[in-house]
Amino acid sequence: MKIQHLIDLNDYPVEWWKSVVDLGEEIKNDPAKFAHECDGKVMATLFYEPSTRTQMSFQTAMIRLGGKIIGFDNPANSSVSKGESIKDTTKIVSSYADILVMRHPVAGSAKAAALTAECPVINAGDGGHLHPTQTLTDLLTLQIEKKTLSGLTVGMCGDLVNGRTVHSLCKALSRFKDNKFIFISTPELRMPAYIKDVITASGSTFEEVDTLEEAIGKLDVLYMTRIQQERFASHEEYLAQKNTYVLDRIKMQDAKKDMIVLHPLPRVDEITVDVDDDSRAMYFTQAKYGVYVRMALVLTMLKNQTPVELLKGSEYKSVCCGNPNCVTNLEAYLPKSFRASGDETLLECEYCDERKLI
Ligand code: NCD
């Protein structure tokens, strides 16, 4: 079905994201002007995974635009608990609503939903894979607080392997000129290879370091992340990583006077509360900006229907994605679609981006 969805920002040209971010800024400056833009419209929020900011900021966005909301935030209270597939739930709910926002613990789930949905689908986080609307929030925050999206040295710290926010943000910032990345993590939590390849292909550069101390003085932006307890194979593996990075007032002394600290939140213990009073701590403001940018996104998606092609690769009926947390290993009806490298020995799953040698 030819419908506009937001699964991955990279399905759109940079001008499209810029127009959403610019509209977000316009809404921030005069929200009342947009109060009736979605009168009579319904948004469904299907949250299969916990959320505070993403879910509530989407709901607030729709209500502030004059629309109404339906949905669930605990799949146990829906037919999901009876074994209903993503396909069936999405098919039905998308026939009730004008726009559907979905968060799910499995990578590629939003794309799977979009394949059968009758209305636009927005990916509000698919497992450890992507989180494009957090990235729109981050871009609006950078545009307002740093006055630019280019020429920035951005440090990303914490759980870079499982953090979908940093994956989406890297893909996005590498599309702007002269951004440099410093990845601060333990060897176990390094940024996935496919994200590093996107950065290199774009002409941006990255380095990887083990400690916050060796990077903090060079940064324009420090993006802290939580260690994603729920995505570890065992509790022991999580405990081995817990508390590795803690940003405190002492470390902030080595940072530039105009560096800003971002965090998608929730914070666990990676930023001490005394940093909150530092004027460079921007994470609560960032969460507030999330409402404006989501208002802009909803307006854009409801007004200009520019369909995106969801599967551009080829179907390989006998190949399974090697990622056990990929939606194709959960919902058997999905076409197993891969992008192939030149000699067809390296396949990249079109749902979760995991690579496989065949
Ligand atoms: C993030 C998420 O859910 O990926 N939070 C958010 O959307 N604001 C980060 C996290 O859970 O650590």
CSV table of C-alpha atoms and ligand atoms in Angstrom, one decimal:
chain,number,residue,atom,x,y,z
A,1,MET,CA,0.0,0.0,0.0
A,2,LYS,CA,1.4,3.4,-0.9
A,3,ILE,CA,1.4,5.3,2.4
A,4,GLN,CA,4.0,7.6,4.1
A,5,HIS,CA,5.7,5.9,7.1
A,6,LEU,CA,8.6,6.9,9.3
A,7,ILE,CA,10.6,3.8,9.9
A,8,ASP,CA,14.2,5.2,9.4
A,9,LEU,CA,15.0,8.9,8.8
A,10,ASN,CA,17.4,7.8,6.0
A,11,ASP,CA,14.3,6.8,3.9
A,12,TYR,CA,13.9,10.5,3.4
A,13,PRO,CA,16.2,13.3,2.0
A,14,VAL,CA,17.8,15.5,4.6
A,15,GLU,CA,15.7,18.4,3.4
A,16,TRP,CA,12.6,16.5,4.7
A,17,TRP,CA,14.0,16.1,8.2
A,18,LYS,CA,15.1,19.7,8.2
A,19,SER,CA,11.6,20.9,7.3
A,20,VAL,CA,10.2,18.8,10.2
A,21,VAL,CA,12.8,20.3,12.6
A,22,ASP,CA,12.2,23.8,11.3
A,23,LEU,CA,8.4,23.4,11.7
A,24,GLY,CA,9.1,22.1,15.3
A,25,GLU,CA,10.9,25.3,16.0
A,26,GLU,CA,8.1,27.4,14.6
A,27,ILE,CA,5.6,25.5,16.7
A,28,LYS,CA,7.7,26.0,19.8
A,29,ASN,CA,7.6,29.7,19.2
A,30,ASP,CA,3.8,29.9,18.7
A,31,PRO,CA,2.1,26.6,19.7
A,32,ALA,CA,-1.4,28.2,19.8
A,33,LYS,CA,-1.3,28.8,16.1
A,34,PHE,CA,-1.4,25.0,15.5
A,35,ALA,CA,-4.1,24.2,18.2
A,36,HIS,CA,-6.7,23.0,15.7
A,37,GLU,CA,-4.6,21.5,12.9
A,38,CYS,CA,-5.6,18.0,13.8
A,39,ASP,CA,-9.2,18.5,14.8
A,40,GLY,CA,-11.1,15.3,14.2
A,41,LYS,CA,-8.0,13.1,13.7
A,42,VAL,CA,-7.1,10.1,15.8
A,43,MET,CA,-3.7,8.8,16.8
A,44,ALA,CA,-3.1,5.2,18.0
A,45,THR,CA,-0.1,4.7,20.2
A,46,LEU,CA,0.8,1.0,20.5
A,47,PHE,CA,3.6,0.6,23.1
A,48,TYR,CA,4.7,-3.0,23.5
A,49,GLU,CA,7.6,-1.7,25.6
A,50,PRO,CA,7.8,0.8,28.6
A,51,SER,CA,8.0,4.5,27.8
A,52,THR,CA,7.4,7.8,29.5
A,53,ARG,CA,8.7,10.6,27.3
A,54,THR,CA,8.1,9.1,23.8
A,55,GLN,CA,4.6,7.9,24.5
A,56,MET,CA,3.4,10.9,26.4
A,57,SER,CA,5.1,13.4,24.2
A,58,PHE,CA,3.3,11.9,21.1
A,59,GLN,CA,0.0,11.9,23.0
A,60,THR,CA,0.6,15.5,24.2
A,61,ALA,CA,1.5,16.5,20.6
A,62,MET,CA,-1.7,15.1,19.2
A,63,ILE,CA,-3.9,16.6,21.9
A,64,ARG,CA,-2.2,20.0,21.5
A,65,LEU,CA,-2.9,19.8,17.7
A,66,GLY,CA,-6.6,19.2,18.5
A,67,GLY,CA,-6.7,15.5,17.8
A,68,LYS,CA,-7.6,12.5,20.0
A,69,ILE,CA,-5.7,9.4,21.1
A,70,ILE,CA,-6.4,5.6,21.5
A,71,GLY,CA,-4.0,2.8,22.2
A,72,PHE,CA,-2.3,0.6,24.8
A,73,ASP,CA,0.9,0.9,26.8
A,74,ASN,CA,0.7,-2.6,28.2
A,75,PRO,CA,0.2,-5.2,25.6
A,76,ALA,CA,-0.9,-7.6,28.4
A,77,ASN,CA,-4.2,-5.7,28.3
A,78,SER,CA,-4.7,-6.2,24.6
A,79,SER,CA,-5.2,-9.2,22.3
A,80,VAL,CA,-1.4,-9.4,22.1
A,81,SER,CA,-1.5,-11.4,25.3
A,82,LYS,CA,-3.7,-14.0,23.4
A,83,GLY,CA,-1.0,-14.4,20.8
A,84,GLU,CA,-2.1,-11.9,18.1
A,85,SER,CA,0.5,-11.1,15.5
A,86,ILE,CA,1.9,-7.6,14.8
A,87,LYS,CA,0.2,-8.0,11.4
A,88,ASP,CA,-3.3,-8.5,12.7
A,89,THR,CA,-3.1,-5.9,15.5
A,90,THR,CA,-1.7,-3.3,13.1
A,91,LYS,CA,-4.2,-4.0,10.4
A,92,ILE,CA,-7.1,-3.5,12.7
A,93,VAL,CA,-5.8,-0.5,14.7
A,94,SER,CA,-4.7,1.3,11.6
A,95,SER,CA,-8.2,1.1,10.3
A,96,TYR,CA,-9.5,2.9,13.4
A,97,ALA,CA,-6.8,5.6,13.4
A,98,ASP,CA,-5.4,8.3,11.1
A,99,ILE,CA,-1.8,7.7,12.3
A,100,LEU,CA,-0.2,4.9,14.3
A,101,VAL,CA,2.8,5.2,16.6
A,102,MET,CA,4.5,2.0,17.6
A,103,ARG,CA,7.2,0.9,20.0
A,104,HIS,CA,8.2,-2.7,20.2
A,105,PRO,CA,11.2,-4.7,21.7
A,106,VAL,CA,11.9,-6.5,18.4
A,107,ALA,CA,14.1,-4.9,15.7
A,108,GLY,CA,12.3,-4.3,12.4
A,109,SER,CA,8.8,-4.4,14.0
A,110,ALA,CA,7.8,-1.0,12.8
A,111,LYS,CA,8.6,-1.9,9.2
A,112,ALA,CA,6.7,-5.1,9.6
A,113,ALA,CA,3.7,-3.1,10.9
A,114,ALA,CA,4.0,-0.6,8.1
A,115,LEU,CA,3.8,-3.4,5.5
A,116,THR,CA,0.1,-4.1,6.4
A,117,ALA,CA,-1.0,-0.8,8.0
A,118,GLU,CA,-3.8,1.2,6.4
A,119,CYS,CA,-2.5,4.5,7.8
A,120,PRO,CA,1.0,6.1,8.3
A,121,VAL,CA,3.2,4.2,10.9
A,122,ILE,CA,5.8,6.0,13.0
A,123,ASN,CA,8.6,4.0,14.5
A,124,ALA,CA,8.9,5.0,18.2
A,125,GLY,CA,11.7,2.5,18.8
A,126,ASP,CA,12.2,-1.0,17.5
A,127,GLY,CA,14.4,-3.0,19.9
A,128,GLY,CA,18.0,-1.9,20.0
A,129,HIS,CA,17.7,-0.9,16.3
A,130,LEU,CA,16.4,2.7,15.6
A,131,HIS,CA,14.6,5.5,17.2
A,132,PRO,CA,14.0,8.2,14.5
A,133,THR,CA,11.7,10.5,16.5
A,134,GLN,CA,14.2,10.8,19.3
A,135,THR,CA,16.7,11.9,16.6
A,136,LEU,CA,14.3,14.5,15.4
A,137,THR,CA,14.1,15.7,19.0
A,138,ASP,CA,17.9,15.7,19.3
A,139,LEU,CA,18.2,17.6,16.0
A,140,LEU,CA,15.8,20.3,17.2
A,141,THR,CA,17.7,20.6,20.4
A,142,LEU,CA,21.0,21.0,18.6
A,143,GLN,CA,19.5,23.5,16.2
A,144,ILE,CA,18.1,25.7,19.0
A,145,GLU,CA,20.9,25.2,21.6
A,146,LYS,CA,24.0,25.0,19.3
A,147,LYS,CA,22.5,26.9,16.4
A,148,THR,CA,23.9,24.4,13.9
A,149,LEU,CA,23.7,20.7,12.8
A,150,SER,CA,27.2,20.8,11.2
A,151,GLY,CA,30.8,21.0,12.3
A,152,LEU,CA,30.2,19.5,15.7
A,153,THR,CA,32.3,17.1,17.7
A,154,VAL,CA,29.8,14.7,19.3
A,155,GLY,CA,30.7,12.3,22.0
A,156,MET,CA,28.4,9.4,22.6
A,157,CYS,CA,28.9,7.5,25.8
A,158,GLY,CA,27.6,4.3,27.4
A,159,ASP,CA,25.7,1.5,25.7
A,160,LEU,CA,26.4,2.1,22.1
A,161,VAL,CA,25.7,-1.5,21.0
A,162,ASN,CA,22.1,-1.6,22.2
A,163,GLY,CA,21.3,2.1,22.2
A,164,ARG,CA,18.8,2.8,19.4
A,165,THR,CA,18.9,6.5,20.0
A,166,VAL,CA,22.6,6.8,19.2
A,167,HIS,CA,22.3,4.6,16.2
A,168,SER,CA,19.6,6.8,14.6
A,169,LEU,CA,21.5,10.0,15.7
A,170,CYS,CA,24.8,8.9,14.1
A,171,LYS,CA,23.1,8.0,10.9
A,172,ALA,CA,21.4,11.4,10.8
A,173,LEU,CA,24.4,13.6,11.9
A,174,SER,CA,26.7,12.0,9.4
A,175,ARG,CA,24.4,13.4,6.7
A,176,PHE,CA,25.4,17.0,7.8
A,177,LYS,CA,28.8,18.5,7.0
A,178,ASP,CA,32.0,18.1,9.1
A,179,ASN,CA,30.5,16.3,12.1
A,180,LYS,CA,33.0,14.1,14.1
A,181,PHE,CA,32.1,11.4,16.5
A,182,ILE,CA,33.9,10.1,19.6
A,183,PHE,CA,32.4,6.9,20.8
A,184,ILE,CA,33.1,6.3,24.5
A,185,SER,CA,32.3,2.7,25.6
A,186,THR,CA,33.7,-0.5,26.9
A,187,PRO,CA,34.9,-3.0,24.1
A,188,GLU,CA,31.7,-5.0,24.8
A,189,LEU,CA,29.4,-2.0,24.1
A,190,ARG,CA,31.0,-0.5,21.0
A,191,MET,CA,28.9,1.0,18.2
A,192,PRO,CA,27.8,-1.7,15.6
A,193,ALA,CA,29.8,-2.0,12.5
A,194,TYR,CA,26.9,-1.1,10.2
A,195,ILE,CA,26.6,2.3,11.8
A,196,LYS,CA,30.4,2.9,11.6
A,197,ASP,CA,30.2,2.0,7.9
A,198,VAL,CA,27.4,4.6,7.4
A,199,ILE,CA,29.6,7.2,9.0
A,200,THR,CA,32.7,6.4,6.9
A,201,ALA,CA,30.7,6.2,3.7
A,202,SER,CA,29.3,9.7,4.4
A,203,GLY,CA,32.8,11.2,4.8
A,204,SER,CA,32.5,11.8,8.5
A,205,THR,CA,35.0,10.5,11.0
A,206,PHE,CA,34.9,8.6,14.3
A,207,GLU,CA,37.2,7.5,17.0
A,208,GLU,CA,36.6,5.0,19.8
A,209,VAL,CA,37.9,5.5,23.4
A,210,ASP,CA,37.4,3.7,26.7
A,211,THR,CA,37.1,6.7,29.1
A,212,LEU,CA,35.1,9.8,29.4
A,213,GLU,CA,38.1,11.7,30.7
A,214,GLU,CA,40.1,11.3,27.4
A,215,ALA,CA,37.2,12.7,25.3
A,216,ILE,CA,35.3,15.3,27.3
A,217,GLY,CA,37.5,18.3,26.7
A,218,LYS,CA,37.2,18.0,22.9
A,219,LEU,CA,33.4,17.8,22.7
A,220,ASP,CA,30.7,20.3,21.6
A,221,VAL,CA,28.0,17.8,22.5
A,222,LEU,CA,28.1,14.9,25.0
A,223,TYR,CA,25.3,12.4,24.5
A,224,MET,CA,25.0,10.1,27.5
A,225,THR,CA,23.1,6.9,27.4
A,226,ARG,CA,21.9,4.3,29.9
A,227,ILE,CA,23.2,0.8,30.0
A,228,GLN,CA,20.2,-1.1,28.5
A,229,GLN,CA,19.7,-3.7,31.1
A,230,GLU,CA,16.7,-5.3,29.3
A,231,ARG,CA,18.8,-6.0,26.1
A,232,PHE,CA,21.5,-8.1,27.8
A,233,ALA,CA,21.5,-11.9,27.4
A,234,SER,CA,22.2,-12.4,31.1
A,235,HIS,CA,22.0,-10.3,34.3
A,236,GLU,CA,25.7,-11.1,34.9
A,237,GLU,CA,26.7,-9.5,31.6
A,238,TYR,CA,24.7,-6.4,32.6
A,239,LEU,CA,26.3,-6.2,36.0
A,240,ALA,CA,29.8,-6.3,34.4
A,241,GLN,CA,28.9,-3.1,32.5
A,242,LYS,CA,26.8,-1.2,35.1
A,243,ASN,CA,28.2,2.0,36.6
A,244,THR,CA,31.1,2.1,34.1
A,245,TYR,CA,30.4,5.7,33.0
A,246,VAL,CA,29.3,8.4,35.4
A,247,LEU,CA,29.2,12.0,34.5
A,248,ASP,CA,29.6,14.2,37.5
A,249,ARG,CA,30.5,17.8,38.4
A,250,ILE,CA,34.2,17.0,38.5
A,251,LYS,CA,34.3,15.6,35.0
A,252,MET,CA,32.2,18.6,33.8
A,253,GLN,CA,35.1,20.9,34.9
A,254,ASP,CA,37.1,19.6,31.9
A,255,ALA,CA,34.4,20.2,29.4
A,256,LYS,CA,34.2,23.3,27.1
A,257,LYS,CA,32.1,26.2,28.5
A,258,ASP,CA,29.6,25.8,25.7
A,259,MET,CA,29.4,22.0,25.5
A,260,ILE,CA,25.9,20.7,26.0
A,261,VAL,CA,25.0,17.4,27.7
A,262,LEU,CA,22.1,15.5,26.1
A,263,HIS,CA,20.5,12.2,27.2
A,264,PRO,CA,17.4,10.6,25.8
A,265,LEU,CA,16.4,9.6,29.3
A,266,PRO,CA,15.5,7.7,31.5
A,267,ARG,CA,18.7,8.3,33.5
A,268,VAL,CA,19.7,5.5,35.8
A,269,ASP,CA,23.1,6.5,37.4
A,270,GLU,CA,25.2,7.7,34.5
A,271,ILE,CA,24.7,11.4,35.3
A,272,THR,CA,24.8,12.5,38.9
A,273,VAL,CA,21.9,14.7,40.0
A,274,ASP,CA,24.2,17.6,40.8
A,275,VAL,CA,25.0,18.0,37.1
A,276,ASP,CA,21.3,19.0,36.6
A,277,ASP,CA,22.0,22.5,37.9
A,278,ASP,CA,24.9,23.1,35.4
A,279,SER,CA,23.6,25.4,32.6
A,280,ARG,CA,25.2,23.0,30.1
A,281,ALA,CA,22.8,20.1,31.2
A,282,MET,CA,20.2,20.2,28.4
A,283,TYR,CA,18.4,16.8,28.8
A,284,PHE,CA,15.2,18.1,30.4
A,285,THR,CA,14.9,20.9,27.8
A,286,GLN,CA,15.6,18.2,25.1
A,287,ALA,CA,12.6,16.1,26.5
A,288,LYS,CA,10.4,19.2,26.3
A,289,TYR,CA,11.4,19.9,22.7
A,290,GLY,CA,10.2,16.4,21.9
A,291,VAL,CA,6.6,17.5,22.0
A,292,TYR,CA,7.2,20.3,19.4
A,293,VAL,CA,9.0,18.1,17.0
A,294,ARG,CA,6.4,15.4,17.3
A,295,MET,CA,3.7,17.9,16.6
A,296,ALA,CA,5.6,18.9,13.5
A,297,LEU,CA,6.1,15.3,12.4
A,298,VAL,CA,2.4,14.4,12.9
A,299,LEU,CA,1.4,17.5,10.9
A,300,THR,CA,3.8,16.7,8.1
A,301,MET,CA,2.8,13.1,7.8
A,302,LEU,CA,-0.9,13.8,7.8
A,303,LYS,CA,-0.7,16.6,5.3
A,304,ASN,CA,1.8,15.6,2.7
A,305,GLN,CA,1.5,12.0,1.7
A,306,THR,CA,4.9,11.1,0.1
A,307,PRO,CA,5.0,7.3,0.2
A,308,VAL,CA,8.3,5.5,1.0
A,309,GLU,CA,9.3,2.2,-0.5
A,310,LEU,CA,9.6,-0.2,2.5
A,311,LEU,CA,11.4,-3.1,0.9
A,312,LYS,CA,13.9,-2.3,-1.9
A,313,GLY,CA,16.0,-5.4,-1.8
A,314,SER,CA,15.3,-9.0,-2.9
A,315,GLU,CA,13.5,-11.8,-1.2
A,316,TYR,CA,15.7,-14.8,-0.3
A,317,LYS,CA,13.2,-17.5,0.6
A,318,SER,CA,15.7,-19.9,2.1
A,319,VAL,CA,17.8,-17.4,4.1
A,320,CYS,CA,17.0,-16.5,7.7
A,321,CYS,CA,18.3,-13.3,9.4
A,322,GLY,CA,21.0,-14.2,11.9
A,323,ASN,CA,19.7,-11.7,14.4
A,324,PRO,CA,17.5,-13.7,16.9
A,325,ASN,CA,15.8,-10.4,17.8
A,326,CYS,CA,14.8,-9.6,14.3
A,327,VAL,CA,11.1,-9.5,13.5
A,328,THR,CA,11.5,-11.9,10.6
A,329,ASN,CA,12.3,-14.6,13.2
A,330,LEU,CA,9.1,-13.8,15.1
A,331,GLU,CA,6.6,-13.3,12.4
A,332,ALA,CA,7.0,-16.1,9.9
A,333,TYR,CA,4.8,-14.6,7.1
A,334,LEU,CA,7.2,-11.7,6.5
A,335,PRO,CA,9.1,-11.7,3.2
A,336,LYS,CA,12.8,-12.3,4.0
A,337,SER,CA,14.1,-9.3,2.2
A,338,PHE,CA,17.8,-8.5,2.0
A,339,ARG,CA,20.1,-5.9,0.4
A,340,ALA,CA,23.0,-7.7,-1.3
A,341,SER,CA,26.5,-6.5,-1.7
A,342,GLY,CA,28.0,-6.7,-5.2
A,343,ASP,CA,28.9,-10.4,-5.2
A,344,GLU,CA,25.8,-11.4,-3.2
A,345,THR,CA,27.8,-13.1,-0.5
A,346,LEU,CA,27.0,-10.4,2.1
A,347,LEU,CA,23.4,-9.9,2.8
A,348,GLU,CA,21.9,-7.1,4.9
A,349,CYS,CA,18.5,-7.7,6.5
A,350,GLU,CA,16.0,-5.0,5.4
A,351,TYR,CA,14.2,-5.1,8.7
A,352,CYS,CA,17.1,-5.0,11.3
A,353,ASP,CA,20.2,-4.2,9.2
A,354,GLU,CA,22.1,-7.2,10.5
A,355,ARG,CA,24.6,-8.6,8.1
A,356,LYS,CA,25.0,-12.2,7.1
A,357,LEU,CA,27.6,-14.0,5.0
A,358,ILE,CA,26.2,-16.7,2.7
B,1,NCD,C1,15.3,5.8,25.0
B,1,NCD,C2,14.7,4.6,24.3
B,1,NCD,O1,13.6,4.2,24.7
B,1,NCD,O2,15.3,4.1,23.5
B,1,NCD,N1,14.4,6.7,25.7
B,1,NCD,C3,13.5,7.5,25.0
B,1,NCD,O3,13.0,7.1,24.0
B,1,NCD,N2,13.4,8.7,25.5
B,1,NCD,C4,16.5,5.5,25.7
B,1,NCD,C5,16.5,4.5,26.8
B,1,NCD,O4,15.5,3.8,27.0
B,1,NCD,O5,17.5,4.3,27.4
